Amino acid sequence: MLIMKYLNNIKLSLVTAVFVCTGTVFTGCEDDLTISGSTDKLETVDGVYGYVRSAAGARELTPITLFGDKAGTGHLFFELTKAAEQDVTVTFKIDKDALEAYNEANNTSYEMYPVDKLSLANDGKITVKAGEKKSASMELNINAGGTIGTTYAVAVSATADGGATVSTNNQTYIYLVKPQPAYPVRGTARDVKTLCFVEVNNENILNCGEYTMAKDGTPFFDVVSIFAANINVDSKTGRAHIFCNDQVSFLLKNADQIIRPLQAKGIKVNMTILGNHDESGMSSLSKEAAEDFAKELKAYADIYGLDGFDFDDEYSNYSENPSPGFEERSSANYCRLIYECRKIMPDKLLGIYEYLLYDAPNGSVEGKSAGELVDYMCYGTYQRYAKGREENFTGLPKSKYGPYSLKINNEYNGGWSGFNQETIQNLKDAGYGLQVFYNPEPRIYSYDHYFTAVSKVLYNDEVEWTGKYYNRTDFTSIQGTKLAYESYLGEWAATSSNSLYIYIDEDNNPRWWDWSGSQKFNVRIEEKEAGKSYYIYGWGTYPEITEKYPLVAEYDAVKGYISIYPQVIHEGDAADPETWEVHWGTYAGSGANCYWRAYPQYANYAIEGSINLDGSFGLVGVGNRWGLDPYHEVDGTLVVPHMDVKYHITENYTLVKN
């Protein structure tokens, strides 16, 4: 019976790997691989067992996506449980019978991919060399020819020339290959492209697809880079290999739900390779090691459908006495790696992140300069404009350099800190070809106002946000709140991050203290001048004053922010001769002389903030123990209405709609 041929234990190893095309994704980096059944136990019994595995740590049911008329490639290798005593020749074969056996065993009905579109490199022959446990990678070439949306399967069997037994638990491997439409192409080519590095330990790259150009609906971002997988020394082999942490592995396992939607919008998705505290790194690989590492990168690109790689030569611990396969750090070694990558991945993007000059490829290899080999390079010191820096790199034109990288996380106030629109204009006018963004936090900030400030200069267009965002592991979006003038109107419950109060100590002396923590109060925000300003009623420690005489807040239409500055809220008149002014204040005095002192010299400092995606918004003050309060003048001194309050409300504020 056919199925028995593939399910019984087989001496001299008939090994079956089945590659199935469908839409589900289960992938992972090599360290995250799970083999069906236990291969460790096989090492404790007599004999040598062999089995087929996928490169790039791909699990069963991993899809290989074909885009339009582009071909796809699977990468297989043969691994033994013990080192081979002699060369073992393995022959892979495209095998329809193996697919039928898989369908019968698993109650599936996968259709064979057109056989005339399939081929194996080197006629399917590969060798496990004596003294080693695994073969080199074998490429399964899958040419375009299937129907988009149809599920196919390709079964590949392998035979070895002796000495290996295969457990029934390890006979079947499933690749999922899914024909997809070709990438959409931007109608008008951009002189300056946009690249965004996303810290996937915290954020979801799907958020980058929610920002589009107002005129034609195309994506704001050209390239999104998964930050980051690592280059590390494999403790078993001593060679450099790719390591993926749990967050990167999750993304690759779910490429259909996370990577493909961006590509379907026309956004290219790269993966960044980052050093990781051992002697392996982009600048230390020997020629042979560079060739080997480039092949592994290609396997990741082919299997997970990546559009390329960005390289960041940080955090490697380069050795002055390198181990075999490694050399002393040099830009020439780095250039060699990029050369090897370009040689076997001519259609993939290769980008460089540098900030020290020597942490980048330089010079030439085989007549190809570093500038010719890379697609782009960017300066990695944030919010600094490095005009002319590209001249340090051999053959690198301005059109391939990004001299002004913008960090857009909370550390830089969503990117506004240090941002200069004139620098964007200078970058464009000077002929640079790349604008880089790093570390967006789209669950904190909606970036449509910020990206518009950039795109008005680069593209004479605005950026729109769909209003949707994703948590790190989400496949479906959450509806957020857009930054708009109208978003701030209404009644709000405000909570301060701190407050101060006067307590009586054991010696019956009044003293200031701030252990009371946050306090709550209610405010009402109404329109003053549409699109420009608001009235805020009931603010802070003295609502009996601010409810009667509201503060005026300004709306910044560029940033989408709201700001409250010190101000006069009431000029004395017949009805109320007192003039009330709002100033920054903090605690002062001691004992019976405790008071809340005004600092009118800080009139240029504001409470500022913006709407959060969940509809709340935060306001940030000038610092701990400082608050905005109403004062009036008594005998030439600014004083608060009275000191008969329990708490003086200070610092920062979170507001939630009532």
XYZ file of C-alpha atoms in Angstrom:
658
model
C 0.000 0.000 0.000
C 1.347 3.429 -0.970
C 0.940 5.091 2.414
C 2.851 2.325 4.197
C 5.844 3.062 2.018
C 6.091 6.500 3.629
C 4.983 5.818 7.194
C 7.096 2.829 8.201
C 10.611 3.185 9.578
C 13.061 3.035 6.692
C 16.657 1.845 6.872
C 19.079 3.599 4.483
C 16.608 6.439 4.800
C 13.851 7.207 2.470
C 12.988 10.619 3.973
C 9.934 12.533 2.900
C 9.428 16.288 3.043
C 6.107 17.637 1.878
C 5.745 21.246 0.732
C 2.188 22.525 0.694
C 0.888 25.834 -0.676
C -1.838 27.518 1.380
C -2.493 30.708 3.306
C -1.611 29.773 6.901
C 1.770 30.664 8.403
C 3.800 28.953 11.099
C 7.424 30.047 10.898
C 10.312 30.741 13.189
C 14.014 31.328 13.503
C 16.304 28.352 13.771
C 16.648 28.448 17.546
C 12.868 28.325 17.771
C 12.450 25.250 15.578
C 10.331 22.341 16.773
C 10.824 18.975 15.105
C 7.914 16.553 15.191
C 8.886 13.903 17.700
C 12.092 13.832 19.716
C 15.366 13.794 17.824
C 17.379 13.925 21.058
C 16.229 10.429 21.977
C 17.415 9.166 18.605
C 20.977 10.088 19.555
C 20.916 7.606 22.435
C 20.189 4.532 20.300
C 22.377 2.583 17.937
C 22.617 3.721 14.336
C 22.455 7.090 12.645
C 19.106 8.714 11.971
C 18.564 11.344 9.300
C 15.755 13.736 8.520
C 14.898 16.648 6.258
C 14.725 20.153 7.693
C 14.107 23.605 6.331
C 16.666 26.362 6.526
C 15.826 29.562 8.429
C 14.233 27.448 11.147
C 10.954 27.221 9.271
C 8.397 25.048 11.010
C 5.886 22.785 9.369
C 3.270 24.629 7.310
C 5.558 27.549 6.510
C 4.393 29.453 3.405
C 6.581 30.496 0.523
C 4.810 33.365 -1.184
C 5.003 33.961 -4.933
C 4.367 37.571 -5.957
C 2.997 37.983 -9.470
C 5.423 36.466 -11.965
C 8.232 36.209 -9.397
C 9.649 32.807 -8.515
C 9.970 31.475 -4.982
C 12.601 29.317 -3.349
C 12.571 26.741 -0.585
C 15.771 25.791 1.248
C 16.213 22.254 2.568
C 19.009 20.406 4.241
C 19.549 16.890 5.508
C 20.616 16.426 9.126
C 21.927 13.375 10.962
C 21.636 12.635 14.658
C 25.339 11.762 14.774
C 28.337 12.852 12.758
C 28.748 10.882 9.540
C 31.622 8.405 9.499
C 31.893 8.855 5.741
C 30.390 11.141 3.117
C 26.651 10.548 2.842
C 25.107 11.447 -0.504
C 21.493 12.563 -0.279
C 19.167 12.811 -3.269
C 15.995 14.884 -3.081
C 13.172 14.174 -5.509
C 9.904 15.948 -6.293
C 7.488 13.181 -5.414
C 3.748 13.180 -6.122
C 3.346 9.822 -4.372
C 4.629 11.356 -1.134
C 1.994 14.073 -1.380
C -0.755 11.490 -1.842
C 0.539 9.647 1.214
C 0.485 12.853 3.233
C -3.067 13.661 2.143
C -4.250 10.172 3.079
C -2.528 10.257 6.456
C -3.760 13.742 7.379
C -7.199 13.780 5.745
C -6.174 16.640 3.459
C -6.608 17.121 -0.267
C -3.742 19.337 -1.369
C -3.330 19.706 -5.107
C 0.148 19.208 -6.547
C 1.773 22.402 -7.767
C 2.466 22.214 -11.527
C 5.474 19.917 -11.743
C 6.871 21.672 -14.798
C 7.315 24.788 -12.633
C 9.445 22.966 -10.049
C 13.113 22.058 -9.985
C 15.844 21.140 -7.522
C 19.330 22.606 -7.670
C 22.193 20.283 -8.632
C 19.697 17.620 -9.727
C 18.653 17.292 -6.100
C 21.993 15.896 -4.909
C 23.637 17.088 -1.696
C 26.302 15.670 0.623
C 26.703 15.343 4.360
C 30.475 15.360 4.668
C 32.320 12.891 6.850
C 32.635 14.221 10.387
C 29.633 16.526 10.018
C 25.967 16.166 10.922
C 24.224 18.308 8.324
C 24.409 19.011 4.638
C 24.548 22.356 2.937
C 21.252 23.856 1.836
C 19.432 22.547 -1.231
C 17.271 25.001 -3.173
C 13.784 24.047 -4.322
C 12.928 26.438 -7.151
C 9.237 27.259 -7.537
C 8.485 29.226 -10.677
C 5.306 31.236 -11.087
C 2.470 29.377 -12.739
C -0.131 28.576 -10.127
C -3.473 30.313 -9.807
C -3.649 33.137 -7.272
C -5.705 32.036 -4.288
C -5.390 28.320 -5.057
C -3.839 25.966 -2.524
C -1.102 23.719 -3.891
C 1.299 21.180 -2.499
C 4.762 20.042 -3.500
C 6.134 16.842 -2.009
C 9.850 16.175 -1.981
C 11.375 12.897 -0.876
C 15.022 12.247 -0.078
C 17.106 9.091 -0.163
C 20.548 8.617 1.371
C 23.259 6.221 0.273
C 23.572 4.509 3.640
C 23.693 4.575 7.397
C 20.567 6.476 8.418
C 17.196 5.441 9.807
C 14.218 7.794 9.907
C 11.568 7.760 12.629
C 7.972 7.921 11.422
C 7.581 11.083 13.520
C 10.133 12.910 11.380
C 9.255 11.853 7.856
C 6.967 14.689 6.814
C 7.728 18.363 6.401
C 5.190 20.859 5.058
C 5.961 24.126 3.290
C 3.029 26.390 2.441
C 3.519 28.286 -0.829
C 0.882 30.825 -1.746
C 0.630 32.672 -5.087
C -0.159 36.354 -4.516
C -0.723 39.322 -6.820
C 2.303 41.413 -7.730
C 3.213 44.304 -5.449
C 1.408 47.533 -6.221
C 3.821 50.127 -7.590
C 3.751 53.805 -6.663
C 2.527 55.797 -9.658
C 5.186 58.492 -9.387
C 8.692 57.567 -8.285
C 9.962 59.494 -5.275
C 13.249 61.347 -5.217
C 13.331 60.901 -1.423
C 12.155 57.576 -0.018
C 11.018 56.919 3.542
C 12.378 54.163 5.781
C 11.064 53.297 9.240
C 12.834 51.048 11.760
C 10.289 49.456 14.124
C 11.319 48.038 17.515
C 9.290 44.837 17.316
C 10.021 43.954 20.934
C 7.319 46.516 21.684
C 5.473 47.482 18.518
C 3.671 45.995 15.525
C 4.916 46.850 12.032
C 1.309 46.790 10.774
C 0.911 50.278 12.229
C 3.166 51.623 9.480
C 0.562 50.708 6.882
C -2.077 52.969 8.433
C -0.488 56.208 7.162
C -1.267 57.170 3.571
C -0.806 60.124 1.250
C -3.846 62.369 0.982
C -3.708 62.810 -2.798
C -3.559 59.207 -3.986
C -3.887 56.948 -0.933
C -0.466 55.352 -1.408
C 1.588 54.483 1.696
C 3.671 57.157 3.373
C 6.430 54.617 4.036
C 8.430 53.006 1.265
C 10.345 50.570 3.478
C 9.683 49.203 6.970
C 12.478 47.363 8.764
C 11.954 44.745 11.466
C 14.308 45.764 14.273
C 15.980 43.410 14.916
C 17.296 39.894 14.464
C 20.886 39.253 15.526
C 24.121 37.877 14.201
C 25.569 35.473 16.761
C 28.071 32.661 17.060
C 26.351 29.271 16.918
C 27.613 27.489 20.032
C 27.377 24.090 18.303
C 29.183 24.902 15.067
C 31.226 28.010 15.865
C 29.882 29.737 12.752
C 27.977 32.991 12.513
C 24.237 32.506 12.225
C 20.983 34.414 12.601
C 19.347 34.474 16.014
C 15.770 35.645 16.499
C 14.277 36.453 19.874
C 10.686 35.552 20.704
C 9.274 38.785 19.316
C 11.016 38.501 15.937
C 10.130 34.804 15.784
C 6.470 35.628 16.427
C 6.472 38.064 13.535
C 8.072 35.583 11.141
C 5.751 32.790 12.237
C 2.847 35.053 11.364
C 4.238 36.586 8.191
C 0.939 36.227 6.322
C -0.866 38.303 8.931
C 1.874 40.873 9.596
C 4.326 41.149 6.680
C 2.052 40.390 3.718
C -0.541 43.120 4.432
C 2.187 45.769 4.243
C 3.581 44.325 1.031
C 0.080 44.212 -0.444
C -0.043 47.988 0.074
C 3.267 48.471 -1.723
C 5.515 48.742 1.357
C 8.739 46.745 1.274
C 9.586 44.878 4.476
C 13.212 44.348 5.505
C 14.750 42.703 8.550
C 17.567 44.430 10.430
C 20.590 42.371 11.482
C 22.178 43.643 14.698
C 25.272 42.577 16.635
C 24.669 40.763 19.907
C 27.596 40.779 22.338
C 29.914 38.158 20.871
C 32.716 38.202 18.301
C 30.454 37.680 15.309
C 29.524 40.807 13.428
C 29.273 42.308 9.987
C 32.895 43.470 10.170
C 34.591 40.287 11.398
C 33.548 37.547 8.965
C 36.172 35.863 6.824
C 35.481 35.481 3.108
C 34.143 31.951 3.596
C 32.079 32.960 6.623
C 30.648 35.916 4.699
C 29.598 33.603 1.870
C 27.998 31.235 4.362
C 26.157 33.986 6.241
C 24.904 35.533 2.997
C 23.382 32.166 2.061
C 21.561 32.019 5.382
C 20.253 35.536 4.859
C 18.977 34.509 1.440
C 17.135 31.561 2.967
C 15.356 33.908 5.372
C 14.482 36.300 2.560
C 13.167 33.509 0.334
C 11.186 31.607 2.947
C 9.647 34.541 4.798
C 9.230 36.765 1.756
C 11.458 39.563 3.034
C 12.387 42.349 0.637
C 15.881 42.761 2.009
C 18.066 43.460 5.017
C 19.357 46.427 6.951
C 22.646 46.001 8.804
C 23.453 47.740 12.093
C 26.992 47.054 13.307
C 26.439 47.733 16.996
C 26.903 45.594 20.113
C 29.333 43.043 18.672
C 32.298 42.281 20.932
C 34.997 42.122 18.293
C 38.077 40.145 19.272
C 41.733 41.017 18.722
C 42.401 37.270 18.665
C 39.492 36.035 16.559
C 38.353 32.430 16.432
C 38.478 30.383 13.202
C 36.115 31.853 10.628
C 36.444 35.351 12.082
C 38.928 38.143 11.502
C 39.791 41.439 13.137
C 37.190 44.116 12.630
C 37.427 46.051 9.369
C 35.228 47.985 6.975
C 36.722 45.833 4.217
C 35.259 42.694 5.823
C 31.910 44.458 6.077
C 32.110 45.369 2.396
C 32.889 41.733 1.569
C 29.711 40.613 3.342
C 27.604 43.101 1.395
C 29.284 41.956 -1.820
C 28.399 38.319 -1.073
C 24.821 39.315 -0.269
C 24.499 41.323 -3.460
C 25.945 38.485 -5.526
C 23.258 35.991 -4.478
C 20.445 38.490 -3.793
C 20.661 40.967 -6.678
C 17.008 41.987 -6.330
C 16.922 42.463 -2.546
C 17.344 45.742 -0.678
C 20.593 46.082 1.276
C 20.758 49.018 3.671
C 23.308 50.246 6.220
C 22.762 52.039 9.526
C 25.939 53.809 10.656
C 26.955 56.475 13.130
C 30.711 56.008 13.668
C 31.959 55.892 10.040
C 34.009 52.742 10.704
C 30.829 50.797 11.527
C 29.914 50.634 7.836
C 31.214 48.907 4.701
C 33.835 50.833 2.797
C 36.279 50.375 -0.034
C 35.680 47.984 -2.930
C 35.360 44.251 -3.554
C 35.927 42.698 -6.969
C 35.710 46.141 -8.544
C 32.421 47.021 -6.815
C 32.477 49.942 -4.386
C 30.511 50.000 -1.163
C 28.338 52.723 -2.658
C 27.497 50.548 -5.649
C 26.696 47.494 -3.540
C 24.237 49.072 -1.105
C 20.803 50.450 -1.896
C 21.095 53.081 0.822
C 22.923 54.097 3.971
C 21.723 56.281 6.843
C 23.267 58.274 9.672
C 22.142 56.888 13.020
C 22.571 59.820 15.406
C 19.047 61.092 15.828
C 17.791 64.606 15.151
C 21.207 65.632 13.785
C 21.772 66.611 10.179
C 25.017 65.174 8.765
C 25.276 66.979 5.457
C 28.241 65.810 3.384
C 28.848 62.684 5.467
C 28.265 60.403 2.473
C 31.609 61.555 1.064
C 33.339 59.286 3.598
C 32.058 56.158 1.844
C 33.512 54.903 -1.412
C 31.218 55.488 -4.360
C 28.183 56.490 -2.280
C 26.063 59.206 -3.937
C 23.759 61.553 -2.039
C 20.783 59.822 -3.608
C 21.625 56.729 -1.527
C 22.192 58.501 1.781
C 19.902 59.557 4.624
C 21.694 62.232 6.683
C 18.831 63.110 9.057
C 17.345 60.240 11.086
C 14.415 61.123 13.315
C 13.679 59.205 16.497
C 9.947 59.464 17.042
C 9.310 57.755 20.372
C 8.391 59.229 23.741
C 12.032 60.164 24.404
C 11.736 62.714 21.592
C 8.122 63.729 22.240
C 6.882 61.694 19.299
C 9.638 63.164 17.114
C 8.886 66.839 17.699
C 11.877 67.372 19.998
C 14.763 68.527 17.834
C 12.638 68.406 14.681
C 13.394 71.069 12.090
C 11.265 71.391 8.973
C 13.927 73.580 7.368
C 16.344 70.654 7.623
C 13.911 68.468 5.671
C 13.849 71.150 2.980
C 17.650 71.325 2.950
C 17.868 67.531 2.674
C 15.562 67.582 -0.333
C 17.272 70.513 -2.036
C 20.715 68.960 -1.521
C 19.682 65.835 -3.438
C 19.603 63.287 -0.620
C 17.444 60.261 -1.302
C 16.346 58.928 2.075
C 14.399 60.146 5.106
C 14.674 57.792 8.079
C 12.411 57.352 11.106
C 13.213 55.203 14.117
C 11.173 53.634 16.916
C 7.591 54.818 16.394
C 5.234 54.274 19.326
C 1.882 54.273 17.527
C -0.030 53.193 20.612
C 0.976 56.486 22.233
C 1.116 58.865 19.280
C -0.909 59.287 16.127
C 1.683 60.550 13.692
C -0.409 62.066 10.903
C 0.413 65.643 11.956
C 4.100 64.831 12.328
C 4.409 62.954 9.043
C 2.484 65.738 7.320
C 5.117 68.220 8.497
C 7.663 66.061 6.641
C 5.601 65.185 3.574
C 4.544 68.757 2.841
C 8.208 69.481 2.211
C 9.179 66.246 0.485
C 6.028 65.573 -1.542
C 3.831 68.678 -1.327
C 1.165 66.472 0.215
C -0.396 65.655 3.564
C -0.434 62.339 5.418
C -3.673 60.826 6.646
C -4.096 58.272 9.416
C -6.846 55.677 9.192
C -7.505 56.056 12.913
C -6.560 52.410 13.489
C -3.688 50.944 15.465
C -2.362 47.515 16.469
C -0.952 46.147 19.687
C 2.264 44.156 19.301
C 0.671 40.748 18.743
C -2.590 41.900 17.144
C -3.687 40.843 13.669
C -6.788 43.032 13.759
C -6.804 46.767 14.364
C -8.259 48.854 17.174
C -10.101 52.084 16.440
C -8.260 55.042 17.921
C -8.981 58.748 18.341
C -7.516 61.194 15.855
C -5.751 64.400 16.793
C -8.225 67.121 15.883
C -9.526 70.349 17.352
C -12.905 68.760 18.118
C -11.322 65.874 20.042
C -10.622 68.083 23.070
C -14.128 69.490 23.515
C -16.314 68.167 26.321
C -16.262 67.300 30.013
C -13.209 65.563 31.423
C -12.085 63.933 34.655
C -8.519 65.085 35.304
C -6.002 63.256 37.497
C -2.770 64.897 38.587
C 0.415 62.882 38.949
C 1.261 64.632 42.222
C 0.042 67.100 44.829
C 1.340 68.816 47.944
C -0.312 69.484 51.258
C 0.469 70.955 54.661
C 0.454 68.621 57.617
C 1.133 69.176 61.296
C 4.203 67.327 62.551
C 4.801 65.846 65.994
C 6.001 69.240 67.278
C 2.770 70.872 66.118
C 4.554 72.650 63.249
C 2.990 72.955 59.776
C 5.126 71.355 57.064
C 4.853 70.778 53.323
C 4.534 67.184 52.133
C 3.787 65.422 48.838
C 3.042 61.845 49.821
C -0.602 62.397 49.025
C 0.021 61.551 45.363
C -2.496 62.083 42.598
C -5.696 64.082 42.945
C -8.811 64.267 40.788
C -10.839 67.228 39.549
C -13.298 67.906 36.725
C -12.878 70.329 33.851
C -15.018 71.428 30.939
C -13.464 72.413 27.600
C -15.488 74.633 25.297
C -14.832 76.315 21.982
C -13.388 79.828 22.041
C -12.248 80.320 18.433
C -12.955 77.304 16.242
C -9.799 75.457 15.246
C -7.590 77.757 17.310
C -8.449 78.026 21.005
C -10.586 76.801 23.922
C -11.996 77.850 27.275
C -11.100 75.472 30.117
C -13.406 75.705 33.138
C -12.698 74.361 36.631
C -8.945 73.925 36.353
C -6.808 72.871 39.294
C -6.692 73.698 42.977
C -9.146 76.625 42.961
C -12.158 75.693 40.796
C -14.251 78.408 42.475
C -12.086 80.893 40.541
C -11.364 78.956 37.327
C -14.992 77.887 36.918
C -15.974 81.552 36.948
C -12.982 82.755 34.934
C -11.823 79.993 32.571
C -8.288 79.531 31.314
C -7.676 79.927 27.589
C -5.851 77.072 25.834
C -4.282 77.275 22.383
C -4.636 74.564 19.724
C -1.600 73.882 17.514
C -3.027 72.698 14.201
C 0.411 71.554 13.001
C 1.111 69.232 15.931
C -2.465 68.661 17.066
C -1.415 69.703 20.585
C -3.139 71.813 23.222
C -1.165 74.318 25.336
C -2.007 76.329 28.454
C 0.277 79.254 29.283
C 0.257 81.596 32.293
C -2.293 84.317 31.543
C -4.679 86.928 32.855
C -8.087 85.287 33.231
C -9.955 88.333 34.560
C -9.297 92.056 34.436
C -10.796 93.829 37.423
C -14.140 95.466 36.664
C -17.145 96.875 38.480
C -18.595 93.436 39.147
C -15.303 92.045 40.441
C -12.530 94.576 40.972
C -9.923 91.854 41.538
C -7.615 91.032 38.639
C -6.897 87.300 38.465
C -3.763 85.951 36.824
C -2.700 82.342 36.347
C 0.985 81.678 37.094
C 3.293 78.806 37.747
C 3.624 78.234 41.460
C 5.132 75.876 43.997
C 5.440 75.441 47.753
C 7.427 77.916 49.827
C 8.020 78.839 53.447
C 7.822 76.692 56.542
C 5.985 76.490 59.813
C 3.239 79.064 60.119
C 4.651 80.815 57.041
C 3.881 78.072 54.493
C 2.525 79.602 51.300
C 2.128 78.898 47.563
C 4.530 81.169 45.738
C 3.991 82.592 42.233
C 6.746 82.660 39.597
C 5.619 85.159 36.945
C 9.074 84.989 35.351
C 8.090 81.577 33.933
C 5.369 83.028 31.734
C 6.808 81.381 28.599
C 6.409 77.826 29.933
C 3.212 75.916 29.176
C 1.332 72.808 30.137
C 1.184 70.916 26.854
C -0.205 67.635 25.592
C -2.268 65.779 23.046
C -5.042 63.248 22.611
C -4.027 59.622 23.103
C -5.240 56.884 20.811
C -7.680 55.636 23.459
C -9.387 59.046 23.599
C -7.760 60.223 26.817
C -5.130 62.912 26.749
C -2.151 63.906 28.823
C -0.825 67.308 29.802
C 2.797 67.727 30.854
C 3.808 70.531 33.188
C 7.181 72.077 33.949
C 8.116 69.597 36.650
C 7.408 67.929 39.955
C 5.653 70.090 42.601
C 4.756 72.835 40.135
C 1.200 73.789 39.212
C -0.761 76.478 37.344
C -2.942 78.413 39.782
C -4.863 81.698 39.940
C -3.301 84.609 41.855
C -4.343 88.113 42.735
C -2.272 90.955 44.085
C -2.305 91.831 47.792
C -0.023 94.628 48.990
C 2.097 94.244 45.870
C 2.492 90.466 46.222
C 0.838 87.784 44.113
C -1.052 85.358 46.358
C -3.457 82.484 45.805
C -7.131 82.977 46.768
C -6.533 81.318 50.142
C -4.553 78.529 51.792
C -7.626 76.756 53.100
C -7.259 73.804 50.720
C -6.278 70.248 51.475
C -4.138 69.700 48.357
C -2.223 71.829 45.877
C -2.498 69.943 42.579
C 0.742 69.724 40.581
C 2.960 68.191 37.905
C 1.375 66.259 34.979
C -2.239 65.436 34.215
C -4.254 62.669 32.571
C -7.751 63.532 31.346
C -10.488 61.025 30.549
C -13.884 61.899 29.078
C -16.742 61.873 31.595
